[in-house]
PDB file of C-alpha atoms in Angstrom:
ATOM      1  CA  UNK R 252       0.200  -0.378   0.230  1.00 96.00           C
ATOM      2  CA  UNK R 253       0.455   3.358  -0.337  1.00 98.00           C
ATOM      3  CA  UNK R 254       0.705   5.768   2.109  1.00 98.00           C
ATOM      4  CA  UNK R 255       0.960  10.069   2.228  1.00 98.00           C
ATOM      5  CA  UNK R 256       1.392  10.667   5.602  1.00 97.00           C
ATOM      6  CA  UNK R 257       1.693  14.086   7.211  1.00 96.00           C
ATOM      7  CA  UNK R 258       2.846  14.836  11.181  1.00 94.00           C
ATOM      8  CA  UNK R 259       4.802  11.561  10.272  1.00 91.00           C
ATOM      9  CA  UNK R 260       7.618  13.379  13.062  1.00 90.00           C
ATOM     10  CA  UNK R 261       4.660  13.966  15.556  1.00 91.00           C
ATOM     11  CA  UNK R 262       4.495  11.826  18.295  1.00 92.00           C
ATOM     12  CA  UNK R 263       2.206   9.518  17.601  1.00 95.00           C
ATOM     13  CA  UNK R 264       3.443   9.937  14.020  1.00 94.00           C
ATOM     14  CA  UNK R 265       7.017   8.284  14.506  1.00 92.00           C
ATOM     15  CA  UNK R 266       5.591   5.644  16.858  1.00 94.00           C
ATOM     16  CA  UNK R 267       2.596   4.547  13.707  1.00 96.00           C
ATOM     17  CA  UNK R 268       6.344   4.292  11.740  1.00 95.00           C
ATOM     18  CA  UNK R 269       7.027   1.755  12.643  1.00 93.00           C
ATOM     19  CA  UNK R 270       4.490  -0.245  12.293  1.00 95.00           C
ATOM     20  CA  UNK R 271       3.869   1.329   8.289  1.00 95.00           C
ATOM     21  CA  UNK R 272       7.163  -0.999   7.085  1.00 93.00           C
ATOM     22  CA  UNK R 273       5.310  -2.890   4.967  1.00 94.00           C
ATOM     23  CA  UNK R 274       4.087  -0.532   3.336  1.00 96.00           C
ATOM     24  CA  UNK R 275       5.909   2.785   0.509  1.00 96.00           C
ATOM     25  CA  UNK R 276       5.609   5.575   2.458  1.00 96.00           C
ATOM     26  CA  UNK R 277       5.304   9.310   1.631  1.00 96.00           C
ATOM     27  CA  UNK R 278       6.222  11.464   4.726  1.00 95.00           C
ATOM     28  CA  UNK R 279       5.758  15.759   4.671  1.00 95.00           C
ATOM     29  CA  UNK R 280       7.751  17.013   6.786  1.00 91.00           C
ATOM     30  CA  UNK R 281       9.298  21.121   6.482  1.00 86.00           C
ATOM     31  CA  UNK R 282      12.887  19.813   7.086  1.00 87.00           C
ATOM     32  CA  UNK R 283      13.841  16.505   5.272  1.00 84.00           C
ATOM     33  CA  UNK R 284      16.809  16.176   5.741  1.00 85.00           C
ATOM     34  CA  UNK R 285      16.214  16.606  10.142  1.00 87.00           C
ATOM     35  CA  UNK R 286      12.744  14.187   9.812  1.00 88.00           C
ATOM     36  CA  UNK R 287      15.539  11.303   7.609  1.00 84.00           C
ATOM     37  CA  UNK R 288      17.832  11.718  10.853  1.00 83.00           C
ATOM     38  CA  UNK R 289      15.004  11.791  13.659  1.00 83.00           C
ATOM     39  CA  UNK R 290      12.749   8.545  11.541  1.00 85.00           C
ATOM     40  CA  UNK R 291      15.999   6.316  11.319  1.00 79.00           C
ATOM     41  CA  UNK R 292      14.857   3.444  13.880  1.00 74.00           C
ATOM     42  CA  UNK R 293      11.246   3.474  11.930  1.00 73.00           C
ATOM     43  CA  UNK R 294      12.936   3.805   8.059  1.00 73.00           C
ATOM     44  CA  UNK R 295      13.661   1.072   6.677  1.00 76.00           C
ATOM     45  CA  UNK R 296      14.269   2.163   3.190  1.00 85.00           C
ATOM     46  CA  UNK R 297       9.937   2.348   2.374  1.00 91.00           C
ATOM     47  CA  UNK R 298       9.954   5.675   3.519  1.00 92.00           C
ATOM     48  CA  UNK R 299      10.763   8.565   0.841  1.00 92.00           C
ATOM     49  CA  UNK R 300       9.820  11.945   1.937  1.00 93.00           C
ATOM     50  CA  UNK R 301       8.393  15.222   0.799  1.00 94.00           C
ATOM     51  CA  UNK R 302       8.695  18.565   1.649  1.00 93.00           C
ATOM     52  CA  UNK R 303       5.596  20.020   0.973  1.00 93.00           C
ATOM     53  CA  UNK R 304       2.728  19.309  -1.281  1.00 94.00           C
ATOM     54  CA  UNK R 305       3.090  21.727  -3.459  1.00 91.00           C
ATOM     55  CA  UNK R 306       4.319  19.705  -6.882  1.00 88.00           C
ATOM     56  CA  UNK R 307       1.401  17.480  -5.992  1.00 94.00           C
ATOM     57  CA  UNK R 308      -1.831  17.984  -8.787  1.00 95.00           C
ATOM     58  CA  UNK R 309      -3.859  14.657  -6.888  1.00 97.00           C
ATOM     59  CA  UNK R 310      -2.963  11.983  -5.123  1.00 97.00           C
ATOM     60  CA  UNK R 311      -3.965   8.848  -7.747  1.00 97.00           C
ATOM     61  CA  UNK R 312      -0.765   7.408  -6.606  1.00 95.00           C
ATOM     62  CA  UNK R 313      -1.595   6.624  -3.460  1.00 98.00           C
ATOM     63  CA  UNK R 314      -3.587   4.249  -1.755  1.00 98.00           C
ATOM     64  CA  UNK R 315      -4.412   6.063   1.738  1.00 98.00           C
ATOM     65  CA  UNK R 316      -3.906   9.223   3.480  1.00 98.00           C
ATOM     66  CA  UNK R 317      -3.020   9.308   7.268  1.00 98.00           C
ATOM     67  CA  UNK R 318      -3.377  13.289   8.290  1.00 98.00           C
ATOM     68  CA  UNK R 319      -1.971  13.611  11.484  1.00 97.00           C
ATOM     69  CA  UNK R 320      -0.127  16.934  11.357  1.00 93.00           C
ATOM     70  CA  UNK R 321      -1.267  19.580  14.186  1.00 92.00           C
ATOM     71  CA  UNK R 322       0.691  22.268  15.975  1.00 92.00           C
ATOM     72  CA  UNK R 323       0.572  21.004  19.510  1.00 88.00           C
ATOM     73  CA  UNK R 324      -2.379  22.309  21.379  1.00 90.00           C
ATOM     74  CA  UNK R 325      -0.989  22.001  25.213  1.00 84.00           C
ATOM     75  CA  UNK R 326       2.059  23.548  24.731  1.00 84.00           C
ATOM     76  CA  UNK R 327       1.666  26.585  25.733  1.00 88.00           C
ATOM     77  CA  UNK R 328      -0.535  29.414  26.672  1.00 89.00           C
ATOM     78  CA  UNK R 329      -3.602  30.246  23.987  1.00 92.00           C
ATOM     79  CA  UNK R 330      -2.192  33.976  23.329  1.00 94.00           C
ATOM     80  CA  UNK R 331      -4.896  34.834  19.948  1.00 94.00           C
ATOM     81  CA  UNK R 332      -1.973  34.287  17.579  1.00 96.00           C
ATOM     82  CA  UNK R 333      -1.209  30.903  19.363  1.00 94.00           C
ATOM     83  CA  UNK R 334      -4.852  29.789  18.598  1.00 95.00           C
ATOM     84  CA  UNK R 335      -4.646  31.035  14.746  1.00 96.00           C
ATOM     85  CA  UNK R 336      -1.388  28.278  14.876  1.00 95.00           C
ATOM     86  CA  UNK R 337      -3.626  25.555  16.364  1.00 95.00           C
ATOM     87  CA  UNK R 338      -5.956  25.934  13.623  1.00 96.00           C
ATOM     88  CA  UNK R 339      -4.548  26.490  10.474  1.00 95.00           C
ATOM     89  CA  UNK R 340      -2.022  23.981  10.971  1.00 95.00           C
ATOM     90  CA  UNK R 341      -4.984  21.563  11.393  1.00 96.00           C
ATOM     91  CA  UNK R 342      -7.155  22.851   8.638  1.00 97.00           C
ATOM     92  CA  UNK R 343      -4.858  24.157   6.185  1.00 96.00           C
ATOM     93  CA  UNK R 344      -3.312  21.408   5.190  1.00 97.00           C
ATOM     94  CA  UNK R 345      -5.964  19.233   5.868  1.00 98.00           C
ATOM     95  CA  UNK R 346      -8.242  21.497   3.018  1.00 98.00           C
ATOM     96  CA  UNK R 347      -5.144  20.798   0.615  1.00 97.00           C
ATOM     97  CA  UNK R 348      -6.138  16.638   0.943  1.00 98.00           C
ATOM     98  CA  UNK R 349      -8.620  17.124   0.453  1.00 98.00           C
ATOM     99  CA  UNK R 350      -8.448  19.613  -2.271  1.00 98.00           C
ATOM    100  CA  UNK R 351      -5.786  17.085  -3.467  1.00 98.00           C
ATOM    101  CA  UNK R 352      -8.794  14.066  -3.492  1.00 98.00           C
ATOM    102  CA  UNK R 353     -11.374  15.478  -4.655  1.00 98.00           C
ATOM    103  CA  UNK R 354      -8.779  16.177  -7.747  1.00 97.00           C
ATOM    104  CA  UNK R 355      -7.494  12.400  -8.407  1.00 97.00           C
ATOM    105  CA  UNK R 356      -9.583  10.036 -11.358  1.00 97.00           C
ATOM    106  CA  UNK R 357      -8.577   7.232  -8.499  1.00 97.00           C
ATOM    107  CA  UNK R 358      -8.650   8.712  -5.618  1.00 98.00           C
ATOM    108  CA  UNK R 359      -7.118   6.868  -1.638  1.00 98.00           C
ATOM    109  CA  UNK R 360      -9.474   4.349  -0.240  1.00 98.00           C
ATOM    110  CA  UNK R 361      -9.880   6.106   3.045  1.00 98.00           C
ATOM    111  CA  UNK R 362      -7.966   9.058   4.921  1.00 98.00           C
ATOM    112  CA  UNK R 363      -7.688   8.861   7.902  1.00 98.00           C
ATOM    113  CA  UNK R 364      -7.599  12.586   9.934  1.00 98.00           C
ATOM    114  CA  UNK R 365      -6.928  13.609  13.252  1.00 97.00           C
ATOM    115  CA  UNK R 366      -9.213  14.829  15.587  1.00 97.00           C
ATOM    116  CA  UNK R 367      -9.210  15.048  20.025  1.00 96.00           C
ATOM    117  CA  UNK R 368     -12.070  14.136  22.143  1.00 96.00           C
ATOM    118  CA  UNK R 369     -11.861  18.002  23.234  1.00 95.00           C
ATOM    119  CA  UNK R 370     -14.757  17.855  20.928  1.00 96.00           C
ATOM    120  CA  UNK R 371     -17.087  16.998  23.767  1.00 96.00           C
ATOM    121  CA  UNK R 372     -16.468  18.977  25.982  1.00 94.00           C
ATOM    122  CA  UNK R 373     -17.093  19.193  29.269  1.00 92.00           C
ATOM    123  CA  UNK R 374     -18.928  15.868  29.927  1.00 93.00           C
ATOM    124  CA  UNK R 375     -18.815  16.300  34.021  1.00 92.00           C
ATOM    125  CA  UNK R 376     -19.068  12.158  35.298  1.00 93.00           C
ATOM    126  CA  UNK R 377     -21.505  10.644  32.344  1.00 94.00           C
ATOM    127  CA  UNK R 378     -20.031   8.109  29.546  1.00 96.00           C
ATOM    128  CA  UNK R 379     -20.989   9.318  26.296  1.00 96.00           C
ATOM    129  CA  UNK R 380     -19.689   7.354  23.225  1.00 96.00           C
ATOM    130  CA  UNK R 381     -18.855   8.641  19.304  1.00 97.00           C
ATOM    131  CA  UNK R 382     -23.410   8.864  19.618  1.00 96.00           C
ATOM    132  CA  UNK R 383     -22.790  11.872  21.533  1.00 96.00           C
ATOM    133  CA  UNK R 384     -24.213  14.959  19.994  1.00 91.00           C
ATOM    134  CA  UNK R 385     -22.558  18.284  21.339  1.00 92.00           C
ATOM    135  CA  UNK R 386     -22.904  21.960  20.976  1.00 87.00           C
ATOM    136  CA  UNK R 387     -19.959  23.196  22.940  1.00 88.00           C
ATOM    137  CA  UNK R 388     -18.408  27.220  22.824  1.00 89.00           C
ATOM    138  CA  UNK R 389     -14.756  25.808  24.383  1.00 92.00           C
ATOM    139  CA  UNK R 390     -12.019  26.451  22.402  1.00 94.00           C
ATOM    140  CA  UNK R 391     -11.126  22.218  21.707  1.00 94.00           C
ATOM    141  CA  UNK R 392     -14.511  21.651  20.383  1.00 96.00           C
ATOM    142  CA  UNK R 393     -13.739  24.709  17.647  1.00 96.00           C
ATOM    143  CA  UNK R 394     -10.951  23.417  16.556  1.00 96.00           C
ATOM    144  CA  UNK R 395     -12.189  19.662  15.913  1.00 96.00           C
ATOM    145  CA  UNK R 396     -15.214  20.373  14.940  1.00 97.00           C
ATOM    146  CA  UNK R 397     -14.349  22.456  11.588  1.00 97.00           C
ATOM    147  CA  UNK R 398     -11.834  20.306  11.111  1.00 97.00           C
ATOM    148  CA  UNK R 399     -13.207  16.707  11.052  1.00 98.00           C
ATOM    149  CA  UNK R 400     -15.822  19.342   8.920  1.00 98.00           C
ATOM    150  CA  UNK R 401     -12.776  19.653   6.326  1.00 98.00           C
ATOM    151  CA  UNK R 402     -12.141  16.216   6.479  1.00 98.00           C
ATOM    152  CA  UNK R 403     -15.082  14.939   5.989  1.00 98.00           C
ATOM    153  CA  UNK R 404     -15.631  16.281   2.818  1.00 98.00           C
ATOM    154  CA  UNK R 405     -13.192  13.975   0.795  1.00 98.00           C
ATOM    155  CA  UNK R 406     -15.965  11.382   1.585  1.00 97.00           C
ATOM    156  CA  UNK R 407     -17.168  10.107  -1.198  1.00 97.00           C
ATOM    157  CA  UNK R 408     -17.645   6.289  -2.317  1.00 96.00           C
ATOM    158  CA  UNK R 409     -14.167   5.807  -3.122  1.00 97.00           C
ATOM    159  CA  UNK R 410     -12.666   7.502  -0.705  1.00 98.00           C
ATOM    160  CA  UNK R 411     -14.150   6.801   2.968  1.00 98.00           C
ATOM    161  CA  UNK R 412     -13.313   8.902   6.219  1.00 98.00           C
ATOM    162  CA  UNK R 413     -11.745   8.025  10.114  1.00 98.00           C
ATOM    163  CA  UNK R 414     -11.769  10.098  12.297  1.00 98.00           C
ATOM    164  CA  UNK R 415      -9.335  10.086  15.059  1.00 98.00           C
ATOM    165  CA  UNK R 416     -10.759  11.653  18.270  1.00 97.00           C
ATOM    166  CA  UNK R 417      -7.873  10.408  19.945  1.00 97.00           C
ATOM    167  CA  UNK R 418      -7.229  11.023  24.002  1.00 95.00           C
ATOM    168  CA  UNK R 419      -4.067  11.284  26.074  1.00 94.00           C
ATOM    169  CA  UNK R 420      -1.342   9.106  24.872  1.00 96.00           C
ATOM    170  CA  UNK R 421       0.361   7.840  27.002  1.00 95.00           C
ATOM    171  CA  UNK R 422       3.855   7.354  26.007  1.00 92.00           C
ATOM    172  CA  UNK R 423       8.072   7.326  26.743  1.00 84.00           C
ATOM    173  CA  UNK R 424       8.810   8.774  24.550  1.00 83.00           C
ATOM    174  CA  UNK R 425       6.805  12.406  25.123  1.00 83.00           C
ATOM    175  CA  UNK R 426       2.740  13.336  25.674  1.00 85.00           C
ATOM    176  CA  UNK R 427       1.602  14.312  28.844  1.00 84.00           C
ATOM    177  CA  UNK R 428       3.826  10.622  31.134  1.00 86.00           C
ATOM    178  CA  UNK R 429       7.134  12.785  30.075  1.00 84.00           C
ATOM    179  CA  UNK R 430       5.624  15.707  31.475  1.00 83.00           C
ATOM    180  CA  UNK R 431       4.049  14.423  34.647  1.00 82.00           C
ATOM    181  CA  UNK R 432       7.318  12.375  36.197  1.00 84.00           C
ATOM    182  CA  UNK R 433       9.428  14.862  37.612  1.00 81.00           C
ATOM    183  CA  UNK R 434       6.936  15.835  39.770  1.00 80.00           C
ATOM    184  CA  UNK R 435       6.255  12.477  40.575  1.00 81.00           C
ATOM    185  CA  UNK R 436       9.399  11.155  40.716  1.00 81.00           C
ATOM    186  CA  UNK R 437      10.579  13.971  43.735  1.00 79.00           C
ATOM    187  CA  UNK R 438       7.735  13.070  45.185  1.00 78.00           C
ATOM    188  CA  UNK R 439       5.385  16.189  44.839  1.00 76.00           C
ATOM    189  CA  UNK R 440       2.685  14.752  42.420  1.00 79.00           C
ATOM    190  CA  UNK R 441      -0.783  14.564  42.966  1.00 80.00           C
ATOM    191  CA  UNK R 442      -4.284  14.969  41.390  1.00 81.00           C
ATOM    192  CA  UNK R 443      -5.016  18.474  39.931  1.00 84.00           C
ATOM    193  CA  UNK R 444      -8.176  20.350  41.810  1.00 84.00           C
ATOM    194  CA  UNK R 445     -10.610  18.076  42.994  1.00 85.00           C
ATOM    195  CA  UNK R 446      -9.318  15.380  41.506  1.00 89.00           C
ATOM    196  CA  UNK R 447     -12.989  13.725  39.673  1.00 93.00           C
ATOM    197  CA  UNK R 448     -12.522  14.687  36.674  1.00 94.00           C
ATOM    198  CA  UNK R 449     -12.209  11.689  33.490  1.00 96.00           C
ATOM    199  CA  UNK R 450      -9.297  11.219  32.124  1.00 94.00           C
ATOM    200  CA  UNK R 451      -9.827   9.577  28.194  1.00 96.00           C
ATOM    201  CA  UNK R 452      -6.704   7.748  28.577  1.00 96.00           C
ATOM    202  CA  UNK R 453      -4.537   5.471  25.685  1.00 98.00           C
ATOM    203  CA  UNK R 454      -1.914   3.309  25.782  1.00 97.00           C
ATOM    204  CA  UNK R 455       0.606   4.919  22.712  1.00 97.00           C
ATOM    205  CA  UNK R 456       0.408   1.203  21.342  1.00 97.00           C
ATOM    206  CA  UNK R 457      -2.887   1.372  20.908  1.00 98.00           C
ATOM    207  CA  UNK R 458      -2.781   4.052  19.640  1.00 98.00           C
ATOM    208  CA  UNK R 459      -1.213   3.529  16.511  1.00 98.00           C
ATOM    209  CA  UNK R 460      -2.730   0.186  16.633  1.00 98.00           C
ATOM    210  CA  UNK R 461      -5.840   1.659  16.676  1.00 98.00           C
ATOM    211  CA  UNK R 462      -4.752   3.538  12.949  1.00 98.00           C
ATOM    212  CA  UNK R 463      -4.033   0.644  11.248  1.00 98.00           C
ATOM    213  CA  UNK R 464      -6.932  -1.369  11.798  1.00 98.00           C
ATOM    214  CA  UNK R 465      -8.631   0.743  10.582  1.00 98.00           C
ATOM    215  CA  UNK R 466      -6.420   1.915   7.772  1.00 98.00           C
ATOM    216  CA  UNK R 467      -7.272  -2.258   6.621  1.00 97.00           C
ATOM    217  CA  UNK R 468     -10.772  -2.220   7.103  1.00 97.00           C
ATOM    218  CA  UNK R 469     -12.514  -1.639   4.877  1.00 96.00           C
ATOM    219  CA  UNK R 470     -16.166  -0.856   6.055  1.00 96.00           C
ATOM    220  CA  UNK R 471     -14.575   1.601   8.842  1.00 97.00           C
ATOM    221  CA  UNK R 472     -15.135   5.101   8.702  1.00 98.00           C
ATOM    222  CA  UNK R 473     -17.170   8.209  10.223  1.00 98.00           C
ATOM    223  CA  UNK R 474     -15.941   9.468  13.929  1.00 98.00           C
ATOM    224  CA  UNK R 475     -13.925   7.067  16.041  1.00 98.00           C
ATOM    225  CA  UNK R 476     -13.432   7.536  20.079  1.00 98.00           C
ATOM    226  CA  UNK R 477      -9.225   6.466  20.167  1.00 98.00           C
ATOM    227  CA  UNK R 478      -9.011   5.632  24.148  1.00 97.00           C
ATOM    228  CA  UNK R 479      -8.993   2.994  26.605  1.00 98.00           C
ATOM    229  CA  UNK R 480     -11.889   1.494  27.268  1.00 97.00           C
ATOM    230  CA  UNK R 481     -11.181   2.162  30.647  1.00 97.00           C
ATOM    231  CA  UNK R 482     -11.519   5.714  31.306  1.00 96.00           C
ATOM    232  CA  UNK R 483     -11.000   6.943  35.192  1.00 96.00           C
ATOM    233  CA  UNK R 484     -11.501  10.083  37.197  1.00 95.00           C
ATOM    234  CA  UNK R 485      -7.842  12.636  37.510  1.00 92.00           C
ATOM    235  CA  UNK R 486      -7.777  11.204  41.986  1.00 93.00           C
ATOM    236  CA  UNK R 487      -7.424   7.346  40.891  1.00 94.00           C
ATOM    237  CA  UNK R 488      -4.735   7.879  37.549  1.00 92.00           C
ATOM    238  CA  UNK R 489      -2.246  10.177  40.003  1.00 91.00           C
ATOM    239  CA  UNK R 490      -3.369   7.312  41.779  1.00 92.00           C
ATOM    240  CA  UNK R 491      -1.991   4.874  39.905  1.00 93.00           C
ATOM    241  CA  UNK R 492       0.994   6.795  39.115  1.00 91.00           C
ATOM    242  CA  UNK R 493       1.984   7.194  42.561  1.00 89.00           C
ATOM    243  CA  UNK R 494       1.717   3.765  43.388  1.00 90.00           C
ATOM    244  CA  UNK R 495       3.634   2.361  40.149  1.00 89.00           C
ATOM    245  CA  UNK R 496       6.526   4.967  40.502  1.00 88.00           C
ATOM    246  CA  UNK R 497       6.842   4.021  44.021  1.00 85.00           C
ATOM    247  CA  UNK R 498       6.065   7.177  45.727  1.00 85.00           C
ATOM    248  CA  UNK R 499       3.187   9.343  47.766  1.00 79.00           C
ATOM    249  CA  UNK R 500       0.491  10.287  47.033  1.00 78.00           C
ATOM    250  CA  UNK R 501      -0.613  13.666  49.606  1.00 76.00           C
ATOM    251  CA  UNK R 502      -0.154  16.400  47.453  1.00 77.00           C
ATOM    252  CA  UNK R 503      -2.337  17.872  45.022  1.00 75.00           C
ATOM    253  CA  UNK R 504      -1.915  20.796  42.428  1.00 77.00           C
ATOM    254  CA  UNK R 505      -5.198  23.473  43.710  1.00 74.00           C
ATOM    255  CA  UNK R 506      -7.526  24.514  40.267  1.00 75.00           C
ATOM    256  CA  UNK R 507      -6.760  28.051  40.781  1.00 76.00           C
ATOM    257  CA  UNK R 508      -2.951  28.187  40.333  1.00 77.00           C
ATOM    258  CA  UNK R 509      -3.375  25.822  36.901  1.00 73.00           C
ATOM    259  CA  UNK R 510      -5.587  28.627  35.220  1.00 79.00           C
ATOM    260  CA  UNK R 511      -2.927  30.936  36.753  1.00 78.00           C
ATOM    261  CA  UNK R 512       0.043  28.919  35.088  1.00 74.00           C
ATOM    262  CA  UNK R 513      -1.753  28.203  31.256  1.00 77.00           C
ATOM    263  CA  UNK R 514      -4.152  30.704  32.116  1.00 83.00           C
ATOM    264  CA  UNK R 515      -7.710  29.612  28.924  1.00 81.00           C
ATOM    265  CA  UNK R 516      -5.353  25.856  28.077  1.00 79.00           C
ATOM    266  CA  UNK R 517      -6.256  24.716  31.654  1.00 80.00           C
ATOM    267  CA  UNK R 518      -9.486  23.549  30.754  1.00 84.00           C
ATOM    268  CA  UNK R 519      -7.580  20.896  28.959  1.00 83.00           C
ATOM    269  CA  UNK R 520      -6.550  18.762  32.544  1.00 83.00           C
ATOM    270  CA  UNK R 521      -9.953  20.129  34.323  1.00 84.00           C
ATOM    271  CA  UNK R 522     -12.753  19.409  31.674  1.00 89.00           C
ATOM    272  CA  UNK R 523     -14.041  15.575  32.331  1.00 92.00           C
ATOM    273  CA  UNK R 524     -14.033  13.695  28.812  1.00 94.00           C
ATOM    274  CA  UNK R 525     -14.715   9.565  29.697  1.00 96.00           C
ATOM    275  CA  UNK R 526     -15.702   8.213  26.857  1.00 97.00           C
ATOM    276  CA  UNK R 527     -15.913   5.094  25.245  1.00 97.00           C
ATOM    277  CA  UNK R 528     -14.726   3.848  22.309  1.00 98.00           C
ATOM    278  CA  UNK R 529     -18.222   1.840  21.443  1.00 98.00           C
ATOM    279  CA  UNK R 530     -17.579   2.037  17.129  1.00 98.00           C
ATOM    280  CA  UNK R 531     -13.733   0.530  17.713  1.00 98.00           C
ATOM    281  CA  UNK R 532     -14.474  -1.717  19.629  1.00 97.00           C
ATOM    282  CA  UNK R 533     -17.513  -3.013  18.309  1.00 97.00           C
ATOM    283  CA  UNK R 534     -15.468  -3.712  14.973  1.00 97.00           C
ATOM    284  CA  UNK R 535     -13.694  -5.711  16.061  1.00 97.00           C
ATOM    285  CA  UNK R 536     -11.048  -4.352  17.488  1.00 98.00           C
ATOM    286  CA  UNK R 537      -8.871  -5.188  20.673  1.00 97.00           C
ATOM    287  CA  UNK R 538      -7.132  -2.972  23.025  1.00 98.00           C
ATOM    288  CA  UNK R 539      -3.385  -4.480  24.632  1.00 97.00           C
ATOM    289  CA  UNK R 540      -4.263  -1.916  27.032  1.00 97.00           C
ATOM    290  CA  UNK R 541      -7.851  -1.406  29.251  1.00 97.00           C
ATOM    291  CA  UNK R 542      -6.822  -0.404  32.804  1.00 97.00           C
ATOM    292  CA  UNK R 543      -4.672   2.033  33.624  1.00 96.00           C
ATOM    293  CA  UNK R 544      -2.906  -0.081  35.789  1.00 96.00           C
ATOM    294  CA  UNK R 545      -1.365  -2.824  33.677  1.00 96.00           C
ATOM    295  CA  UNK R 546      -0.870   0.222  31.041  1.00 96.00           C
ATOM    296  CA  UNK R 547       1.631   1.704  33.306  1.00 95.00           C
ATOM    297  CA  UNK R 548       3.354  -0.815  34.905  1.00 94.00           C
ATOM    298  CA  UNK R 549       4.385  -1.224  30.522  1.00 94.00           C
ATOM    299  CA  UNK R 550       5.375   2.129  30.020  1.00 94.00           C
ATOM    300  CA  UNK R 551       7.773   2.724  33.903  1.00 92.00           C
ATOM    301  CA  UNK R 552       9.180  -0.392  33.936  1.00 86.00           C
ATOM    302  CA  UNK R 553      12.259   1.209  32.023  1.00 66.00           C
ATOM    303  CA  UNK R 554      12.004   4.027  34.032  1.00 63.00           C
ATOM    304  CA  UNK R 555      14.495   4.982  37.118  1.00 55.00           C
TER     305      UNK R 555
END
């Protein structure tokens, strides 16, 4: 299969490429030479690097597109400039891909495009799946809803569209878990606020296995919650992480402190999202890590 991948040097993309070694991958990167160096462990001679899409007039030669590119949403405070960067890095590229799909006489069979569980906004303690209809004024919903709408324009009888409503991806090489480790190792980790908000987590292995599963399942289409079947409260997660690291669990971070530090983006920590991966499990996908305890144990086994 010939696959066009965007966001291949990102947190998820780097791991995904390890699972695409039997395919012919064309990777979009603004810095192909840097990408080659960064991905040398995953590139078995099956990856071609391109700096932009300008030389492509259509996607007739591609069997699939996996679109994971986008400015990280949680790395910086949401200034007006940063919000615009978060939006345009997702929307603009996806619009370009959709236009290339429309220009194709034999378009790719599937577009797998990123999104996030932030689409749902704060749902408090209520469990839900992909059938939930959402009306939210929050920025994460605004970003994801338009991103999904743009990607869905590629849908046709020839091209199916799968949307990845991704939870908090837990991996060793970056992401949320890496940011959490230091305070916990220092013995000052703990829940954020009251800790009752639900965390829709997923182990990195299941994240990339889920993408590959959707790639290979020809009748899969629509939005999918890429998160484990058993979301946990922030307090439960925090306690489990502290136990896995053999550290105390006596401190907590007050909500006002996080709001002071993060501004509006603190909603990423306090929105309660008890999302269930109903559509993915109904397709027959089996999670390697459906519970948080073995997931963290696996990820932390090589950490000091």
